[in-house]
Each structure stands twice: as C-alpha cells, then as structure tokens.
Amino acid sequence: DVKVTQSSRYLVKRTGEKVFLECVQDMDHENMFWYRQDPGLGLRLIYFSYDVKMKEKGDIPEGYSVSREKKERFSLILESASTNQTSMYLCASIPGLAGRFNEQFFGPGTRLTVL
Amino acid sequence: KNQVEQSPQSLIILEGKNCTLQCNYTVSPFSNLRWYKQDTGRGPVSLTIMTFSENTKSNGRYTATLDADTKQSSLHITASQLSDSASYICVVSGVLNTGNQFYFGTGTSLTVIP
C-alpha cells in the first residue's frame, strides 16, 4: 500500500523560528512536491523536486527552502517563520516521466500555526 | 492562462440525495483530469481519472463525466452518505516536455446532513 507520511500533523511555532517539515514516501517515486492549502485559494505549489538534490521553485517559493538528500525524503524549511505562513502544508509524490496518467499521492498534511 | 474553476464553492444536501459538482478548465495542452476527495484534516485521495478519450467513468456512487470540447467535467454523487462530507478537488494535468503540470481547483465543500 502506497504511503506518504509527514512528520507532524499539528505544529505551533513562534514568529522568527526556523521550522522543518519532513515528508517521506515509500514508493520509490522520483518526483516530490510541497503545497500549502488555504481556504478559498486551494493548493498552491511551493517547491518540487524531480530527483535527489534537484529542486525547482513553484508558484510561491518566497520564504521557503527545500532539501532532498535522499530519494524518499523531501524537507520543507521555513527559515524565519511568519504569521502569514500559518497554513496546511501538504506533501505529494508521483512516479517519474514514464506514466503521464500517474496519480499524485498526498500525505496527511501538517497544520502549522505561527504565533 | 491555465485555470481550473469549480462550482459551487459549498453545498449542503440531505443524506440520500444526489448532487453534482462542476469543474471548468482552460488548461492546454490537456493530459488528464482527476477528482480528489479530501476529508477534513487529511490529504486528498484520488477518486477517478478522466483522459481525453473518456466521457464517463464510475467509481461506486461517484460518476465523473468529461466533455473535452467544452472543457467541462462533473462529479455526480448518488444516494449521498454522511461520509461523503468532504472537500472535492478537481485537478487538471497539462503536458510539458518535462512531465505533467498540475492545476488545482479551489474545491467544493460538501456537507451531507441527516
């Protein structure tokens, strides 16, 4: 059974703190994604990675960075958390280019609150 | 501009009733369209995928349609149950040389009441 796990379901941090969100997938997928989800805005892509040590900016990368040192793990880093980064963060993975109709598998999400 | 629009934003129906959710898109070139169900506090889970050549596909009480000419899709839920209460997200994949690009609708929030 495919599985994408995220390190925390709920997280509360203070403004200015450095925050690490971890995502692990056990499906040997090449591509991994970080989204944030806000009411009325839907899912917005922050960063994605198509291979180890490779990363690409999504639509809203400002204030975030990512790390992919191993194929199964994709980390999202908030260098200095701000209140406008309070959101639901979703990680997803998908196999490589071989299948155009491949499904994105999502993790359960991390609800981050920045005070 | 590639966009995906869903309607209605929210919907409340009585248990046992049917409902239809709409998704209109302008994504081109088109690869496929997926409907996801997202329970509160959970990640989205795929219900069904529609490709260019498919008009209708069923998954239990869920039936999706696709009209590639008008770029519209619908998700019909039959005999709704309380467990159908969730957000339903339409995701359209466009084709790039590097793979698929995903475009998300903002979702329809469905509440089924007893």
Tab-separated table of C-alpha atoms in Angstrom:
chain	number	residue	atom	x	y	z
A	1	ASP	CA	0.000	0.000	0.000
A	2	VAL	CA	1.410	3.347	-1.034
A	3	LYS	CA	2.275	5.710	1.734
A	4	VAL	CA	3.354	9.305	2.120
A	5	THR	CA	3.984	10.370	5.688
A	6	GLN	CA	4.602	13.774	7.182
A	7	SER	CA	6.497	14.293	10.399
A	8	SER	CA	3.828	16.240	12.277
A	9	ARG	CA	0.057	16.592	11.997
A	10	TYR	CA	-0.037	19.791	14.029
A	11	LEU	CA	2.730	22.269	14.731
A	12	VAL	CA	2.770	25.559	16.618
A	13	LYS	CA	5.770	27.835	16.243
A	14	ARG	CA	6.674	31.404	17.096
A	15	THR	CA	7.483	34.171	14.645
A	16	GLY	CA	11.131	34.061	13.619
A	17	GLU	CA	11.663	30.409	14.431
A	18	LYS	CA	13.221	28.058	11.879
A	19	VAL	CA	10.749	25.322	11.005
A	20	PHE	CA	11.387	21.959	9.382
A	21	LEU	CA	8.597	19.940	7.794
A	22	GLU	CA	9.554	16.429	6.759
A	23	CYS	CA	7.946	14.196	4.144
A	24	VAL	CA	8.802	10.567	3.461
A	25	GLN	CA	7.440	8.292	0.737
A	26	ASP	CA	7.975	4.574	0.429
A	27	MET	CA	7.065	4.165	-3.240
A	28	ASP	CA	10.453	4.943	-4.806
A	29	HIS	CA	8.912	7.943	-6.581
A	30	GLU	CA	11.181	10.360	-8.380
A	31	ASN	CA	9.009	13.456	-8.021
A	32	MET	CA	8.006	15.075	-4.760
A	33	PHE	CA	6.051	18.256	-4.098
A	34	TRP	CA	5.293	20.672	-1.302
A	35	TYR	CA	1.991	22.581	-1.364
A	36	ARG	CA	0.239	24.893	1.003
A	37	GLN	CA	-3.532	24.933	1.204
A	38	ASP	CA	-5.518	27.948	2.326
A	39	PRO	CA	-9.289	28.494	2.339
A	40	GLY	CA	-10.516	29.902	-0.942
A	41	LEU	CA	-7.108	29.567	-2.582
A	42	GLY	CA	-6.810	25.819	-2.994
A	43	LEU	CA	-3.455	24.096	-3.221
A	44	ARG	CA	-0.514	26.210	-4.282
A	45	LEU	CA	2.848	24.747	-5.240
A	46	ILE	CA	5.799	25.909	-3.154
A	47	TYR	CA	8.639	23.720	-4.447
A	48	PHE	CA	9.058	20.413	-6.193
A	49	SER	CA	11.912	18.005	-6.780
A	50	TYR	CA	12.325	15.564	-9.643
A	51	ASP	CA	15.424	13.850	-8.328
A	52	VAL	CA	17.808	13.712	-5.407
A	53	LYS	CA	19.474	17.079	-4.798
A	54	MET	CA	17.332	18.650	-7.543
A	55	LYS	CA	14.722	21.281	-6.777
A	56	GLU	CA	12.524	23.682	-8.690
A	57	LYS	CA	10.569	26.683	-7.478
A	58	GLY	CA	6.844	26.501	-7.675
A	59	ASP	CA	4.368	29.364	-7.677
A	60	ILE	CA	5.026	30.689	-4.157
A	61	PRO	CA	8.610	29.851	-3.067
A	62	GLU	CA	9.313	33.060	-1.173
A	63	GLY	CA	10.131	32.449	2.481
A	64	TYR	CA	10.706	28.727	1.928
A	65	SER	CA	13.562	26.437	1.001
A	66	VAL	CA	13.739	22.685	0.456
A	67	SER	CA	16.173	19.830	0.743
A	68	ARG	CA	16.230	16.431	-0.956
A	69	GLU	CA	19.263	14.474	0.133
A	70	LYS	CA	17.631	11.059	-0.249
A	71	LYS	CA	15.088	9.890	-2.795
A	72	GLU	CA	12.442	9.058	-0.214
A	73	ARG	CA	12.687	12.261	1.824
A	74	PHE	CA	11.757	15.838	0.928
A	75	SER	CA	12.038	18.551	3.545
A	76	LEU	CA	10.432	21.990	3.575
A	77	ILE	CA	12.206	24.671	5.578
A	78	LEU	CA	10.804	27.957	6.796
A	79	GLU	CA	13.953	29.952	7.507
A	80	SER	CA	12.180	32.508	9.686
A	81	ALA	CA	8.532	31.696	10.250
A	82	SER	CA	5.999	34.474	9.883
A	83	THR	CA	2.307	34.610	10.749
A	84	ASN	CA	1.327	34.621	7.062
A	85	GLN	CA	2.852	31.154	6.783
A	86	THR	CA	0.139	29.748	9.008
A	87	SER	CA	-1.421	27.158	6.747
A	88	MET	CA	-1.982	23.498	5.947
A	89	TYR	CA	1.097	22.020	4.265
A	90	LEU	CA	0.715	19.007	2.024
A	91	CYS	CA	3.433	16.821	0.581
A	92	ALA	CA	2.848	14.682	-2.513
A	93	SER	CA	4.812	12.277	-4.662
A	94	ILE	CA	4.439	10.792	-8.121
A	95	PRO	CA	6.487	8.429	-10.280
A	96	GLY	CA	8.764	9.782	-12.978
A	97	LEU	CA	8.018	10.667	-16.558
A	98	ALA	CA	7.152	7.134	-17.619
A	99	GLY	CA	3.422	7.470	-16.910
A	100	ARG	CA	1.529	10.597	-17.934
A	101	PHE	CA	-1.526	9.442	-16.041
A	102	ASN	CA	0.189	8.706	-12.791
A	103	GLU	CA	-1.586	9.741	-9.634
A	104	GLN	CA	-0.167	12.167	-7.100
A	105	PHE	CA	-0.198	10.572	-3.658
A	106	PHE	CA	-0.624	13.011	-0.822
A	107	GLY	CA	0.488	12.909	2.765
A	108	PRO	CA	-1.967	13.617	5.615
A	109	GLY	CA	-0.861	17.225	5.906
A	110	THR	CA	0.740	19.346	8.608
A	111	ARG	CA	-1.311	22.169	10.046
A	112	LEU	CA	1.208	24.840	11.001
A	113	THR	CA	0.284	27.771	13.208
A	114	VAL	CA	2.776	30.612	13.587
A	115	LEU	CA	2.119	32.873	16.576
B	1	LYS	CA	-3.849	31.423	-18.706
B	2	ASN	CA	-4.307	27.871	-17.457
B	3	GLN	CA	-7.067	27.791	-14.873
B	4	VAL	CA	-9.429	25.419	-13.138
B	5	GLU	CA	-12.697	26.684	-11.701
B	6	GLN	CA	-15.085	24.703	-9.553
B	7	SER	CA	-18.665	25.311	-8.594
B	8	PRO	CA	-20.390	25.570	-6.281
B	9	GLN	CA	-17.950	26.635	-3.576
B	10	SER	CA	-20.024	24.856	-0.979
B	11	LEU	CA	-23.061	22.639	-0.912
B	12	ILE	CA	-25.316	21.224	1.783
B	13	ILE	CA	-27.570	18.275	0.962
B	14	LEU	CA	-29.720	15.797	2.827
B	15	GLU	CA	-28.499	12.272	3.280
B	16	GLY	CA	-29.731	10.041	0.466
B	17	LYS	CA	-29.985	12.853	-2.071
B	18	ASN	CA	-27.905	13.197	-5.228
B	19	CYS	CA	-25.656	16.096	-6.153
B	20	THR	CA	-23.430	17.253	-8.990
B	21	LEU	CA	-20.204	19.194	-8.735
B	22	GLN	CA	-18.779	21.121	-11.659
B	23	CYS	CA	-15.255	21.752	-12.922
B	24	ASN	CA	-14.385	24.017	-15.858
B	25	TYR	CA	-10.833	24.333	-17.100
B	26	THR	CA	-8.764	26.185	-19.665
B	27	VAL	CA	-5.625	24.052	-19.390
B	28	SER	CA	-3.924	23.319	-22.687
B	29	PRO	CA	-2.463	21.020	-23.801
B	30	PHE	CA	-4.597	18.687	-21.743
B	31	SER	CA	-3.392	15.375	-20.351
B	32	ASN	CA	-5.977	14.246	-17.807
B	33	LEU	CA	-8.373	15.377	-15.103
B	34	ARG	CA	-8.660	13.879	-11.646
B	35	TRP	CA	-11.246	14.290	-8.956
B	36	TYR	CA	-9.885	14.086	-5.427
B	37	LYS	CA	-11.767	13.743	-2.155
B	38	GLN	CA	-10.258	15.449	0.864
B	39	ASP	CA	-11.660	14.649	4.284
B	40	THR	CA	-11.228	17.314	6.942
B	41	GLY	CA	-7.668	17.336	8.266
B	42	ARG	CA	-6.486	14.779	5.693
B	43	GLY	CA	-4.647	14.784	2.407
B	44	PRO	CA	-6.568	14.455	-0.893
B	45	VAL	CA	-7.243	10.975	-2.242
B	46	SER	CA	-7.925	10.284	-5.913
B	47	LEU	CA	-11.474	9.190	-6.787
B	48	THR	CA	-11.184	8.922	-10.525
B	49	ILE	CA	-9.148	9.984	-13.541
B	50	MET	CA	-10.547	11.140	-16.865
B	51	THR	CA	-8.443	11.112	-20.006
B	52	PHE	CA	-9.156	12.822	-23.306
B	53	SER	CA	-10.985	9.871	-24.824
B	54	GLU	CA	-13.229	9.132	-21.845
B	55	ASN	CA	-16.711	10.614	-21.419
B	56	THR	CA	-17.964	8.853	-18.315
B	57	LYS	CA	-16.407	6.816	-15.549
B	58	SER	CA	-17.943	5.430	-12.372
B	59	ASN	CA	-16.413	4.541	-9.038
B	60	GLY	CA	-19.161	3.194	-6.831
B	61	ARG	CA	-21.626	6.004	-6.125
B	62	TYR	CA	-19.331	8.525	-7.837
B	63	THR	CA	-19.691	9.161	-11.568
B	64	ALA	CA	-17.407	11.557	-13.392
B	65	THR	CA	-18.002	12.981	-16.839
B	66	LEU	CA	-15.720	14.843	-19.194
B	67	ASP	CA	-16.514	16.965	-22.214
B	68	ALA	CA	-13.132	17.727	-23.736
B	69	ASP	CA	-14.653	20.026	-26.350
B	70	THR	CA	-16.243	22.396	-23.843
B	71	LYS	CA	-13.528	21.671	-21.236
B	72	GLN	CA	-16.004	20.757	-18.545
B	73	SER	CA	-16.173	17.925	-16.079
B	74	SER	CA	-18.721	16.968	-13.466
B	75	LEU	CA	-18.745	14.666	-10.470
B	76	HIS	CA	-22.122	13.180	-9.641
B	77	ILE	CA	-22.687	11.613	-6.243
B	78	THR	CA	-25.643	9.274	-5.945
B	79	ALA	CA	-27.516	8.448	-2.743
B	80	SER	CA	-25.249	10.585	-0.604
B	81	GLN	CA	-23.989	9.366	2.753
B	82	LEU	CA	-22.730	11.269	5.778
B	83	SER	CA	-19.222	10.035	4.949
B	84	ASP	CA	-19.369	11.915	1.651
B	85	SER	CA	-18.949	15.152	3.612
B	86	ALA	CA	-15.605	16.424	2.390
B	87	SER	CA	-13.932	18.799	0.002
B	88	TYR	CA	-13.819	17.677	-3.629
B	89	ILE	CA	-10.937	18.983	-5.681
B	90	CYS	CA	-10.621	18.954	-9.450
B	91	VAL	CA	-7.028	18.696	-10.702
B	92	VAL	CA	-6.142	19.071	-14.368
B	93	SER	CA	-2.810	17.907	-15.739
B	94	GLY	CA	-1.240	19.766	-18.623
B	95	VAL	CA	1.533	18.281	-20.689
B	96	LEU	CA	5.033	19.724	-20.582
B	97	ASN	CA	8.251	18.377	-22.050
B	98	THR	CA	9.439	17.733	-18.504
B	99	GLY	CA	6.273	15.897	-17.487
B	100	ASN	CA	2.898	16.907	-16.193
B	101	GLN	CA	1.990	20.254	-14.720
B	102	PHE	CA	-0.849	20.161	-12.209
B	103	TYR	CA	-3.564	22.814	-11.977
B	104	PHE	CA	-5.812	22.752	-8.926
B	105	GLY	CA	-9.336	23.989	-8.488
B	106	THR	CA	-10.212	25.570	-5.143
B	107	GLY	CA	-12.584	22.758	-4.329
B	108	THR	CA	-16.251	22.271	-3.463
B	109	SER	CA	-17.044	21.744	0.190
B	110	LEU	CA	-19.860	19.211	0.511
B	111	THR	CA	-21.796	18.725	3.722
B	112	VAL	CA	-24.275	15.874	3.974
B	113	ILE	CA	-26.748	16.255	6.815
B	114	PRO	CA	-29.026	13.573	8.296
